[in-house]
Structures are given as structure tokens and as C-alpha cells.
XYZ file of C-alpha atoms in Angstrom:
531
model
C -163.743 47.843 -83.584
C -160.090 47.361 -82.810
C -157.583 46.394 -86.059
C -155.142 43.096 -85.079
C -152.242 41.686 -87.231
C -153.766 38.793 -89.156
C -153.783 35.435 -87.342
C -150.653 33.518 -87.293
C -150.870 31.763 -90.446
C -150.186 28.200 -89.275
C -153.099 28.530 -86.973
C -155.159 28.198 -90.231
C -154.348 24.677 -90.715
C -154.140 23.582 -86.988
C -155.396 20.378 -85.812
C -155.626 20.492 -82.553
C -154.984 18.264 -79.553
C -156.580 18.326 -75.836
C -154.258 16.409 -73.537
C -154.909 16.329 -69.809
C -151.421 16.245 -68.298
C -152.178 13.898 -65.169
C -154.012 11.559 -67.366
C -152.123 11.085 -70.734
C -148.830 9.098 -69.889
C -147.055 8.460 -66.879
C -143.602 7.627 -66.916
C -142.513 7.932 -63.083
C -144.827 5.160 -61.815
C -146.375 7.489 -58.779
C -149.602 7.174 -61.210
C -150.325 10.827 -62.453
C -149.117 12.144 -66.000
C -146.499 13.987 -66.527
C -144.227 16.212 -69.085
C -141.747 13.450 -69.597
C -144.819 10.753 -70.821
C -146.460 12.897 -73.062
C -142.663 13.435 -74.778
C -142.432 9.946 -74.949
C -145.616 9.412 -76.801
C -145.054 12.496 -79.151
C -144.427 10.145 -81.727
C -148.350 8.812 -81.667
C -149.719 12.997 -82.331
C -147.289 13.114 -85.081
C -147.929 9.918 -86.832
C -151.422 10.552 -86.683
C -150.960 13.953 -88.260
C -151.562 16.601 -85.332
C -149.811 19.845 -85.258
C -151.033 21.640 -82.024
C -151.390 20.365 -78.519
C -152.868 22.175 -76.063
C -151.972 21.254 -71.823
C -154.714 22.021 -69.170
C -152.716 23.556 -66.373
C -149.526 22.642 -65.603
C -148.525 25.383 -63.035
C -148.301 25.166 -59.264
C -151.383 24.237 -57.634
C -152.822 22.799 -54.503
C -155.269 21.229 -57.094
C -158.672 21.548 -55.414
C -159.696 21.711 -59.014
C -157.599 19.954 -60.951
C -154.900 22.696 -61.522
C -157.478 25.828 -62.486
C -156.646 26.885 -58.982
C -153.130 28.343 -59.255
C -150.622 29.606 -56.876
C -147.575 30.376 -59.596
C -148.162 30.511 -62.522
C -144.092 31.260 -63.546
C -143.130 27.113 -62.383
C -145.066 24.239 -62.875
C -146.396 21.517 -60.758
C -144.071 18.735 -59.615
C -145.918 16.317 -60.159
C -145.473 16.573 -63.910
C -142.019 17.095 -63.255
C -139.374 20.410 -63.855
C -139.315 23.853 -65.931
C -136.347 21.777 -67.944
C -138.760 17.998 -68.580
C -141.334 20.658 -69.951
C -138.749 22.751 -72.040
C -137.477 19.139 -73.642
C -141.337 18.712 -74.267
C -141.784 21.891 -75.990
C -138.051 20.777 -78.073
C -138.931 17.474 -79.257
C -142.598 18.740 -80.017
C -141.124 20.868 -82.441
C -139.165 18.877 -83.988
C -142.041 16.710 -85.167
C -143.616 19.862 -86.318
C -146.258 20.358 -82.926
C -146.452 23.211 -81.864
C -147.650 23.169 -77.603
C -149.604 25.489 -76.141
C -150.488 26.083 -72.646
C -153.700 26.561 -70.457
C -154.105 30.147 -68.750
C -155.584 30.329 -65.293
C -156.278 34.595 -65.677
C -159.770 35.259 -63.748
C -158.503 33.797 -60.602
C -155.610 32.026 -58.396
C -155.506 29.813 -55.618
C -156.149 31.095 -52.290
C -152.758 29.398 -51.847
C -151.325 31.974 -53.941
C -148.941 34.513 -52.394
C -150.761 37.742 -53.899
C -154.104 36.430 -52.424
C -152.000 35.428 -48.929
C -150.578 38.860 -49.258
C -154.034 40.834 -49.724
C -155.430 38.609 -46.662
C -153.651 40.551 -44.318
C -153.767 43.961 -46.064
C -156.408 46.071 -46.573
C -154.642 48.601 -49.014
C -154.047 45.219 -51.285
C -156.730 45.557 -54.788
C -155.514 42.141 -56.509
C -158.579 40.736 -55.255
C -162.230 41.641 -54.971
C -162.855 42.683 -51.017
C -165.836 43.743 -49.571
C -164.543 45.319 -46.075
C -167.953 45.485 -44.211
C -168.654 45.304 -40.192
C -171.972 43.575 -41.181
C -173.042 40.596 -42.771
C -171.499 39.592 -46.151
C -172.674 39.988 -49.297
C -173.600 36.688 -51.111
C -171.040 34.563 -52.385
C -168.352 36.639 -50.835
C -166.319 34.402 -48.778
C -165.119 35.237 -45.177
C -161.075 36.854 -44.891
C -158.791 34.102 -44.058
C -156.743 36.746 -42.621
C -156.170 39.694 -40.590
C -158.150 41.928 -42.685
C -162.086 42.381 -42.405
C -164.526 41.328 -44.786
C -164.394 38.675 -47.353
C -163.375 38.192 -51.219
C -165.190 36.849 -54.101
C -164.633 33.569 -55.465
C -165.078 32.979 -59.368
C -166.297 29.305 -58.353
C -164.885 27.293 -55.543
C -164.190 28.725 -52.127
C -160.518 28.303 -52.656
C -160.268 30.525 -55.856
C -160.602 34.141 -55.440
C -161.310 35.968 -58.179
C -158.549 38.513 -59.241
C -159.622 42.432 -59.453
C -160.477 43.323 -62.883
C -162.675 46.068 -61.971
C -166.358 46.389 -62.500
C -167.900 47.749 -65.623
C -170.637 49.269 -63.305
C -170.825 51.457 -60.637
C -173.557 50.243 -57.422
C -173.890 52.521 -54.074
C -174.748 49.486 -52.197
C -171.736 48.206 -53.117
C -168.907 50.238 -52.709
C -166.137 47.780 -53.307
C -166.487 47.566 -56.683
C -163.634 49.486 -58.165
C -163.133 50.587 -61.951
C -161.116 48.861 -64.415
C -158.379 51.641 -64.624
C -158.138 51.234 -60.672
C -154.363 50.252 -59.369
C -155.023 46.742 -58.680
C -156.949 45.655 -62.397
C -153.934 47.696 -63.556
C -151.275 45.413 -61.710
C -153.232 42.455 -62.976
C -153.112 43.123 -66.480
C -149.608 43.496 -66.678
C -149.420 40.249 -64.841
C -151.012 38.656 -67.860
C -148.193 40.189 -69.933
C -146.008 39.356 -67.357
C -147.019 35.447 -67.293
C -147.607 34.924 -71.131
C -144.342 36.949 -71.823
C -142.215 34.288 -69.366
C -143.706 31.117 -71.042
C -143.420 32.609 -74.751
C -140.105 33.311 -74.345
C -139.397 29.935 -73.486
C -141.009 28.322 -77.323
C -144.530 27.804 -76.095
C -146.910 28.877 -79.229
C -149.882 30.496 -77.390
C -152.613 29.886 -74.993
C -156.007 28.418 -74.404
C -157.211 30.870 -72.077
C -159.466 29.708 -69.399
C -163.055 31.661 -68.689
C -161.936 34.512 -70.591
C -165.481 36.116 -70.787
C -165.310 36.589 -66.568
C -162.326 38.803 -65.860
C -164.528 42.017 -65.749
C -167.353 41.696 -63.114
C -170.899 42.811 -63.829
C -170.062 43.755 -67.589
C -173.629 42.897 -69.247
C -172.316 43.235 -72.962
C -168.917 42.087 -71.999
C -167.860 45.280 -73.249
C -165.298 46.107 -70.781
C -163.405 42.448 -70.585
C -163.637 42.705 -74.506
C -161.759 45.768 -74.215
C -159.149 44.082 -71.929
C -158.459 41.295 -74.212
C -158.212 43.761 -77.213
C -155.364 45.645 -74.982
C -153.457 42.157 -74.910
C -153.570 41.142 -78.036
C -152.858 44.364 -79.191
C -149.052 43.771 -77.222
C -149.336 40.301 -78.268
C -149.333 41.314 -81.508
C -146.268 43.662 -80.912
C -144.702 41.578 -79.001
C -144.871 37.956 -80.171
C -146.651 37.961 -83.566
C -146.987 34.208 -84.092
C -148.073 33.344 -80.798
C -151.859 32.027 -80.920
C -154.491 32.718 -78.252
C -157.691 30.780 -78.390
C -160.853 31.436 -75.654
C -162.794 29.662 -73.570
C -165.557 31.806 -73.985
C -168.242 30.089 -76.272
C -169.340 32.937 -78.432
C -166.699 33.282 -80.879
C -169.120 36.590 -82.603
C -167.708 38.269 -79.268
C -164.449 37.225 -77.954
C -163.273 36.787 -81.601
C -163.581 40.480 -82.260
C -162.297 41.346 -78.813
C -158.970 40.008 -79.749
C -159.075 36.084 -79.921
C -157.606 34.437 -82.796
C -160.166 31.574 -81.963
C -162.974 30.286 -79.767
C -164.491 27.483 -79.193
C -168.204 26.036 -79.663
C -168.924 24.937 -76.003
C -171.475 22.901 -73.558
C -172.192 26.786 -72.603
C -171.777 30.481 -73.428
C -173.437 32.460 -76.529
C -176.521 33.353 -76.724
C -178.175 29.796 -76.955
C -175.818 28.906 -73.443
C -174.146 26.498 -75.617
C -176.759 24.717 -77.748
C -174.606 24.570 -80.542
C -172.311 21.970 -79.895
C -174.662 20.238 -77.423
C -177.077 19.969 -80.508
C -174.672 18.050 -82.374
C -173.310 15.700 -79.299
C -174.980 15.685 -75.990
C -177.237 12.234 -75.409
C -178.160 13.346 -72.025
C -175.453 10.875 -70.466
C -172.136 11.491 -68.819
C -172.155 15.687 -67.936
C -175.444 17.004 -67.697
C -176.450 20.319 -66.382
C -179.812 20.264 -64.973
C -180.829 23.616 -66.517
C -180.404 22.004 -70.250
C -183.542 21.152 -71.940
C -182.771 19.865 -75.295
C -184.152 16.056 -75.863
C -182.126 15.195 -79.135
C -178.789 15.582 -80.643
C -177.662 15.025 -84.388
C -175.272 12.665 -83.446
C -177.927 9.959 -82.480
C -178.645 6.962 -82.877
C -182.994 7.213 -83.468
C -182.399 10.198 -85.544
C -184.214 12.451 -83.478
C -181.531 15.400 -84.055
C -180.877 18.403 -86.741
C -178.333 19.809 -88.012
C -179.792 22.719 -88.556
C -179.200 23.920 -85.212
C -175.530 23.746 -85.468
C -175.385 25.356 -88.871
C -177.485 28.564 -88.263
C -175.464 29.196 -85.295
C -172.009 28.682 -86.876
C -173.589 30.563 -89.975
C -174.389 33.681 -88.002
C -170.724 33.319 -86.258
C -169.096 33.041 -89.068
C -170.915 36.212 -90.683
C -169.475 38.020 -88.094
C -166.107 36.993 -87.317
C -165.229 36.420 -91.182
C -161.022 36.080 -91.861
C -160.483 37.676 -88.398
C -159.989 34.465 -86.750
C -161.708 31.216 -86.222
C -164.400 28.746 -84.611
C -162.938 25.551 -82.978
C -165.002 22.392 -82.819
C -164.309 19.560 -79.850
C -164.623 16.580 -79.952
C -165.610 16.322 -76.165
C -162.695 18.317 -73.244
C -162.070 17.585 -69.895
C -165.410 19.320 -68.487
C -167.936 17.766 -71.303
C -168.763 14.175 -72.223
C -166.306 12.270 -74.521
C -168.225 11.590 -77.944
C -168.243 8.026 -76.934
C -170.618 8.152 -74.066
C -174.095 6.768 -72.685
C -175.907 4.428 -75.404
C -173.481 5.961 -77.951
C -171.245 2.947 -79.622
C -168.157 2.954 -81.572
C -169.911 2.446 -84.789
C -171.605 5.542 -84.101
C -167.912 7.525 -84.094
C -166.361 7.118 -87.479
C -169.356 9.696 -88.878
C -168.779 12.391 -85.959
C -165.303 12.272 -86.705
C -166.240 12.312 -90.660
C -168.042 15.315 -90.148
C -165.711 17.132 -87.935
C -162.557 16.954 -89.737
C -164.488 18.195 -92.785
C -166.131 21.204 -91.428
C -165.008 25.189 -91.696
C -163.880 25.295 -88.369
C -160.191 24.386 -86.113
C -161.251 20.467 -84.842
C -159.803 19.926 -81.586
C -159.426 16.033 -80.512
C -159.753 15.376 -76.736
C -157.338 12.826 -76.062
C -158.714 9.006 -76.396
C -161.349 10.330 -78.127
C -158.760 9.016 -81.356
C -159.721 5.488 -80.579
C -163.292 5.732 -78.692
C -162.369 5.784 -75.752
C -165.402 6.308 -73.340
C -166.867 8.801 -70.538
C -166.952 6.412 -67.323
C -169.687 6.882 -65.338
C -170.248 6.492 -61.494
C -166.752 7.848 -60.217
C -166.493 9.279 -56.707
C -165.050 13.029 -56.793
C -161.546 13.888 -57.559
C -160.022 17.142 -57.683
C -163.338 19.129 -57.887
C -164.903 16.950 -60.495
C -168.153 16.854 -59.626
C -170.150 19.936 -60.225
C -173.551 18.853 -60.054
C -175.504 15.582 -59.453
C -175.177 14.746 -63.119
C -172.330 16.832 -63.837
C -169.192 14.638 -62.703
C -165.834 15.873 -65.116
C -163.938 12.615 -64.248
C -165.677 10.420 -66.228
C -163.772 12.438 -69.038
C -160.608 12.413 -67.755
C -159.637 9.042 -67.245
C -156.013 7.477 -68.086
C -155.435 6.781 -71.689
C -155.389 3.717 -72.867
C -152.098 2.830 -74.691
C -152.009 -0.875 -75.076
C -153.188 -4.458 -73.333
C -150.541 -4.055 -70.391
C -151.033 -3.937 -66.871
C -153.307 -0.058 -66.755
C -153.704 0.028 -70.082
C -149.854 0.745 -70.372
C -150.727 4.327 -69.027
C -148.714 3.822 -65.641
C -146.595 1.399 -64.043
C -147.883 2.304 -60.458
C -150.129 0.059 -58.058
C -153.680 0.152 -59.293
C -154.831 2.052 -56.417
C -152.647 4.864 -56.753
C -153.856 5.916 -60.516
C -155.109 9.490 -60.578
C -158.389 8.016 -62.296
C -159.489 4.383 -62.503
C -158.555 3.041 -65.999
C -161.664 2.055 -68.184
C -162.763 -1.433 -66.428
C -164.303 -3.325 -69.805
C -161.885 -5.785 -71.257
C -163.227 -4.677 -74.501
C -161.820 -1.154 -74.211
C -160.120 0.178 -76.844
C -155.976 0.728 -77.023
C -153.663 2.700 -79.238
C -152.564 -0.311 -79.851
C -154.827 -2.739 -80.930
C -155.980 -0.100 -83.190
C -152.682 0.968 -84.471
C -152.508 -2.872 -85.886
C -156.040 -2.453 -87.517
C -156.511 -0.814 -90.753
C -159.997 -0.454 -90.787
C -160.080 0.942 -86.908
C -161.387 4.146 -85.978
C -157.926 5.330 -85.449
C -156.638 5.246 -88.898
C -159.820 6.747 -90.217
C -158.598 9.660 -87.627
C -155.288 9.588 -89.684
C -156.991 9.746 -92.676
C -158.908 12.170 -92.517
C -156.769 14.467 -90.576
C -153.772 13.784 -93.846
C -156.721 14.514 -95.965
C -158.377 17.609 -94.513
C -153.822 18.869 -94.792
C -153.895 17.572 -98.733
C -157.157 19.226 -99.511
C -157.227 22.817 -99.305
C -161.015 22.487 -100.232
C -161.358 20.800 -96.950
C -159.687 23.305 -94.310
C -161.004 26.047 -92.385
C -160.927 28.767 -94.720
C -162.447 27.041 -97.801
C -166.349 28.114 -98.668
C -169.229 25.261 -97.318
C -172.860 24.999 -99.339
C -175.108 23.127 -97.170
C -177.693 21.052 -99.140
C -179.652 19.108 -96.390
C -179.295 20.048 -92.696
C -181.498 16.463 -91.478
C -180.329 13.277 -92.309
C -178.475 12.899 -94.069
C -176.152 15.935 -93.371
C -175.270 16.944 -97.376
C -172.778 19.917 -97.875
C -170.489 21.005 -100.590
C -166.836 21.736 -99.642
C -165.028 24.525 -102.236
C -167.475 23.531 -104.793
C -165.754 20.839 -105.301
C -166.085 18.351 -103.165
C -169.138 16.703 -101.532
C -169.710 15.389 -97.811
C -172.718 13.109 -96.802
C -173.042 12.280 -92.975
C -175.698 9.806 -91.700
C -175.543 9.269 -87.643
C -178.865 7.853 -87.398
C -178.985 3.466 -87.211
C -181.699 3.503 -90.124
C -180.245 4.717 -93.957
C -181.112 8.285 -95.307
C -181.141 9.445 -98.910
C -181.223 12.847 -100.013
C -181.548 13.994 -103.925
C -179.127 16.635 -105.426
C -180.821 19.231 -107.015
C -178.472 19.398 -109.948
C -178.511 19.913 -113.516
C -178.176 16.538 -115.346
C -175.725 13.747 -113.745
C -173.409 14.485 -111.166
C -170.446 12.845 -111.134
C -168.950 12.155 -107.970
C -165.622 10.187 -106.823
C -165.297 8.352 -103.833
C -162.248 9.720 -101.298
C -163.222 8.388 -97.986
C -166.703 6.486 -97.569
C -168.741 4.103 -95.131
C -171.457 3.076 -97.663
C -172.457 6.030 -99.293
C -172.864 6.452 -103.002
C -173.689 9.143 -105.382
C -175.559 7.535 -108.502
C -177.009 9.867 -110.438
C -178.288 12.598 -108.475
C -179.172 10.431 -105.326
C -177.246 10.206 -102.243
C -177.827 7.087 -100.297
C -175.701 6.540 -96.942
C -176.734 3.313 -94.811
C -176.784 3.505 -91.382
C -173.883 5.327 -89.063
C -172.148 6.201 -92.571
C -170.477 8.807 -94.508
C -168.938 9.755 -97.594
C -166.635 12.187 -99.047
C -166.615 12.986 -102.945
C -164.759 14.734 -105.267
C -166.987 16.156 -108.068
């Protein structure tokens, strides 16, 4: 097993930050995002206490998906503006103490892209996957677009071939498949020293790195792309010691050891295809993959959930990856369903959040998700949103909603040209409104997050004791402190099998109490103790 540097040590204590560029702030008034309105609305990440923001893609794209089709990935997109509006992003970030880090695009480009343009017409060109054949292609493989024969491999859409990697495994019947020491997986791992090099240089703090588990084709154990990533890190850690790279991979046991300083629990990936987190959130509204077969999350409302399922899987991660890096929990991203979603209602939110910012693992907020804002169902496709018939992304990814202005203070542009519609109920919630209510879901966000910083009993590292994985949720934090979580609508009591009284002081509650050695919580509550 490779040996890394230890993880950057402020990525211990990161509290992370999803925001999806074109949706988050526009301040030009052509109604998409952009660098400049996130910078103006810094202030809100810092105020309520994050320290890491991570950008879905920002480079140049044709966006046939949203950005995760690339064609350079050394300037970004115009419509968020210029290399400089970015670099005063990453400045003023700082300043407040975030640190901004950026999505990487590295299993694929836009057919756009010059290098895939280039190997169209050129036969000797191994950047991409090619299957030269004077027959019929083999399936998936898309037809040249060019002079040269054959066709190239997509990772998903048409329009984004996968870049050459090699193949873990050798096949006859397919004699395209090269090796991963071959010239052109060669030329495209330096590119990804190349590309994170250029942006590191320039004060960004790492990357989130997009389907990292799929560079290597036909790799069974992932051995071969684990290798890969151990190669990078192993210059990253030469090269730029603080920088941070976190996975989308979704089976932190793997890509943690193969170089990641963190993954995250996802909708899929692992060896449960991401149960995990979709045993804790998904209500079978919003994004649904038709494959998934689980009837009841935690998080509900009838109760019909267990933890457990959550637990034993972050258990058996966790005995794995130990101090080598970290599991990241979302609170929804821009592929999966925000946590306010379906029947789910705000009451319902204050206890996900009071569980999440008081777990061993990195959280990661998904922008809105702050104040509640909801997945909105029924919107036509955008950008390659739609995946399936009850998988449709932009119902995650609409504008945020600042205040009661004219588009919820998110643009100044003509209704019709917004990237996304904004939330239509009047009711919807607003930075705002909630900023100027003490007991909104918002400033429990702020508390907790300024708690989970004060409390070092409370962070990543510190040891957890779970009591009671149904409801409610019991667990012990350092030894010290005591968390009770209760999602369900009817109350839940559990009894602490301690010696004598325990004495237990109220931090941050919704209803629960400790007398004795009962816990009660009511309905939709929570409490955190200090015994």
C-alpha cells in the first residue's frame, strides 16, 4: 500500500460548500451565475462559518452537460466571466478564511476539445479510445467525426469521449485496448499534472475530482486507476503539499487508500451502489434511478428507516481508511435530491442537519440546502439534466434564493432568460427572511457549524459510540458529549444503559431531554449534551 504525506491539516476541520456556478448569484443580468456573484455573496459562507467551497466546472465548455464536457480546461467559461473575476474570487475568499476548490473534468473532454478534434483526423493520435475497424462497431463506440475510421468511446454522452487511460486487461477481440504505460495514457497523466499544476499555482486549494473510479477501462478491482491516482498524489504531495483532493468515487475504503485525502458517501458506488447515503435521505422523490430498491430512509417522516445501515457502512470505511484521510457527507449535490424534497418539510430539516454537522465525517452543504430550499420537480431538460425518466438533475440546481426581490434577488435578467426557473411557491424560503429569524433553519446551520469548530469532541477526528441505531439515533461524541436525533413525526425514547444518573447539559436541542437515564425527543427533534 503506497505511504502519502499526512492530509493537509486544515482539511480536518473543513466544512464544506457545494456551489453550482450558473446557479448561485448572478451579477451581469444575462441570467446565469458567475465568478463575480459568488464574490459578492462571500460574505453569507463566512458569516455562516464555512471554510471550503467547492465550484462544479468552470472551464470552457460547449455545456451539453452542464460543464462536465470540457474543451480547455487551462481558461474558464465566459459566461462566468475572466481568468482575473475568478483570481479576485479565489483573493477575497481567502481573506475571509475560504479556501476554493475546483471541479476536475479527468476521464473525459468535450468532443469540442482540440486533442479529441486533433485525434479525429489522425489515426497515430492515443488520447482517446479508437476502435479502427472496417466492420460494424463495437457497442457504445461512437462513429469518427472525422477523417479517420472507426469510432471512440464515450464515458456517457455522445459528445464526451473518454480520454485513453489504458485498459487493465488485455481482450483479442478487441485489439484497441492499449496498456496503461502506452504513449497516449502516458500523455494524459501528465496532463493531469499539467492542469492541476496551472490552477494551483494560481491559490486554488485542491480539487473535487469528477468520476475518479473510471479513468482505467475494464479494471474489475480498480486496481490499475488506484494505482494512477497513487502516482498523482504521490507528485501532489511533492509538489503542492497543502493542496486537497477529494473523489467522486463513493467508496472511500478504495479511492481513500489509492491516494484521496477524501471521498464522498454517494447516491452510487461501493459495494452497496450507494445505499449508504440513500439510506439516510432518499424518499423516492426528486432523482430516482430505476434500478434502486430501497422503500425507506432514516430521514422520514413514518419512521420506516434505520440507521443502522448508514453506520455499519461508515463503520467498516472507517476501519479501513483510519487517519489516512476522510469520509464526506452531503447534504444533497447537483446530481441527487436536495434534503428538502418530495413529502419532506422544513420541520423535517433542522434534525438532518443536527445529525450531520455532528457526525465523524467532512459535511458538505449543497447550496440552498442552508435555508431549505427545495428539489423542483417537473422541469423540461437543460444542459443534460435528465438522465432517466425519474432521474431529472435540474430540479437540484435551481437559482438560489437570496431575498423577496424580483427572482429571488438571484438575477436581474428577464424571467425567461434564467438558467433555471426560480422556485415558484411564494412561501419559498430566502437568505433573507431567514437571516432576520433567530429561530430559522439558517441560524441553526450557523450554530452548529460554530459549534462542531468550538468542540473538538464534535469534528471529524474525535471517537463516536453509537447507543441506538433506530429511533431515536443515540451516539456519544468523545465520551463526552451526547447526540439524540429523532426524524420520525411520532416521539422516540431510548434508555441509557448507564451506571446510576447521568447528567447531561443541554448545548443545542429541539425537545429532547435527558432525565435520569431516559432520552425522550418529540417528534422531528434533536439534542446535543454535554455530560
Amino acid at each position: 500500500m503506497p505511504s502519502f504525506r499526512p492530509t493537509p491539516a486544515w482539511l480536518a476541520d473543513a466544512v464544506l460548500y457545494q456551489i453550482y456556478p450558473q446557479s448561485f448569484a448572478d451579477s451581469g443580468g444575462d441570467g446565469i451565475g458567475d465568478f463575480a456573484g459568488i464574490t459578492q455573496h462571500l460574505d453569507h459562507l463566512a458569516w455562516l462559518g464555512v471554510n471550503t467551497v467547492w465550484l462544479n466546472p468552470c472551464f470552457t465548455s460547449p455545456f451539453n452537460d452542464a460543464g462536465y464536457d470540457v474543451s480547455d480546461y487551462l481558461s474558464v467559461a465566459p459566461r462566468y466571466g475572466t481568468s482575473d473575476d475568478l483570481a479576485k474570487l479565489v483573493d477575497t475568499a481567502r481573506r475571509l478564511g475560504i479556501r476554493v476548490m475546483l471541479d476536475l473534468v479527468a476521464g473525459h473532454t468535450s468532443d469540442q476539445h482540440p486533442w479529441f478534434q486533433a485525434a479525429a483526423n489522425d489515426p497515430a493520435n492515443h488520447r482517446y479510445i479508437w476502435a479502427e475497424l472496417d466492420h460494424a462497431l463495437p457497442e457504445r463506440f461512437v462513429p469518427s467525426p472525422g477523417s479517420r475510421p472507426g469510432g471512440y468511446l464515450p464515458n456517457f454522452f455522445d459528445s464526451q469521449p473518454a480520454l485513453n487511460f489504458g485498459y487493465a486487461r488485455k481482450d483479442p477481440a478487441e485489439p484497441w485496448r492499449q496498456p496503461v504505460d502506452a504513449e497516449g495514457p502516458r500523455a494524459n497523466r501528465a496532463a493531469l499534472r499539467e492542469i492541476m499544476d496551472h490552477w494551483l499555482r494560481l491559490g486554488l486549494a485542491g480539487f473535487r475530482v469528477d468520476m475518479a473510479h473510471s479513468l482505467v477501462k475494464d479494471d474489475p478491482d480498480l486496481g490499475e486507476t488506484s494505482k494512477l491516482w497513487a502516482e498523482l498524489r504521490d507528485w501532489l504531495d511533492n509538489t503542492h503539499p497543502d493542496a486537497a483532493l477529494l473523489a467522486e468515487w463513493g467508496d472511500p475504503a478504495v479511492s481513500v487508500p489509492a491516494g484521496f485525502h477524501s471521498d464522498f458517501f454517494l447516491q452510487f458506488g461501493g459495494p452497496s451502489d450507494g445505499l449508504p447515503l440513500r439510506s439516510l435521505w432518499n424518499n423516492n422523490q426528486g432523482t430516482v434511478a430505476d434500478h434502486w430498491t430501497q422503500r425507506h430512509c432514516y430521514f422520514d417522516a413514518e419512521g420506516g428507516g434505520t440507521a443502522g445501515t448508514f453506520v455499519t457502512a461508515w463503520e467498516s470505511v472507517n476501519a479501513v481508511i483510519g487517519a489516512r484521510g476522510f469520509i464526506t457527507l452531503p447534504s444533497a449535490n447537483h446530481d441527487f435530491s436536495r434534503l428538502a424534497c418530495g413529502p419532506r418539510t422544513a420541520e423535517q430539516l433542522p434534525a438532518a442537519f443536527a445529525f450531520q454537522m455532528t457526525w465523524p465525517t467532512l459535511p458538505a452543504i449543497y447550496y440552498g440546502d442552508e435555508i431549505g430550499m427545495r428539489y423542483l420537480p417537473g422541469l423540461p431538460d437543460h444542459e443534460g439534466s435528465v438522465l432517466g425518466s425519474r432521474y431529472n438533475r435540474a430540479g437540484s440546481r435551481t437559482p438560489m434564493q437570496w431575498d423577496s426581490s424580483p427572482n429571488a434577488g438571484f438575477s436581474n435578467a428577464p424571467t425567461h432568460r434564467l438558467y433555471l426557473p426560480i422556485d415558484p411557491d411564494p412561501d419559498r424560503p430566502t437568505v433573507a427572511a431567514q437571516r432576520a429569524d433567530q429561530d430559522s433553519l439558517l441560524h441553526l446551520v450557523r450554530r452548529l457549524i460554530a459549534l462542531r469548530k468550538a468542540t473538538p469532541e464534535l469534528r471529524s477526528r474525535a471517537s463516536v459510540t453509537v447507543l441506538h441505531t433506530g429511533y431515536p439515533l443515540v451516539y456519544t461524541r468523545g465520551e463526552r458529549y451526547l447526540v439524540a436525533i429523532n426524524p420520525r413525526r411520532e416521539p422516540a425514547t431510548y434508555t441509557l444503559a448507564a451506571p446510576g444518573l447521568v447528567t447531561a447539559r443541554p448545548i443545542e436541542t429541539n425537545g429532547a431531554t435527558v432525565v435520569g437515564q431516559q432520552v425522550s425527543v418529540p417528534g422531528f427533534g434533536y439534542g446535543i449534551f454535554a455530560l
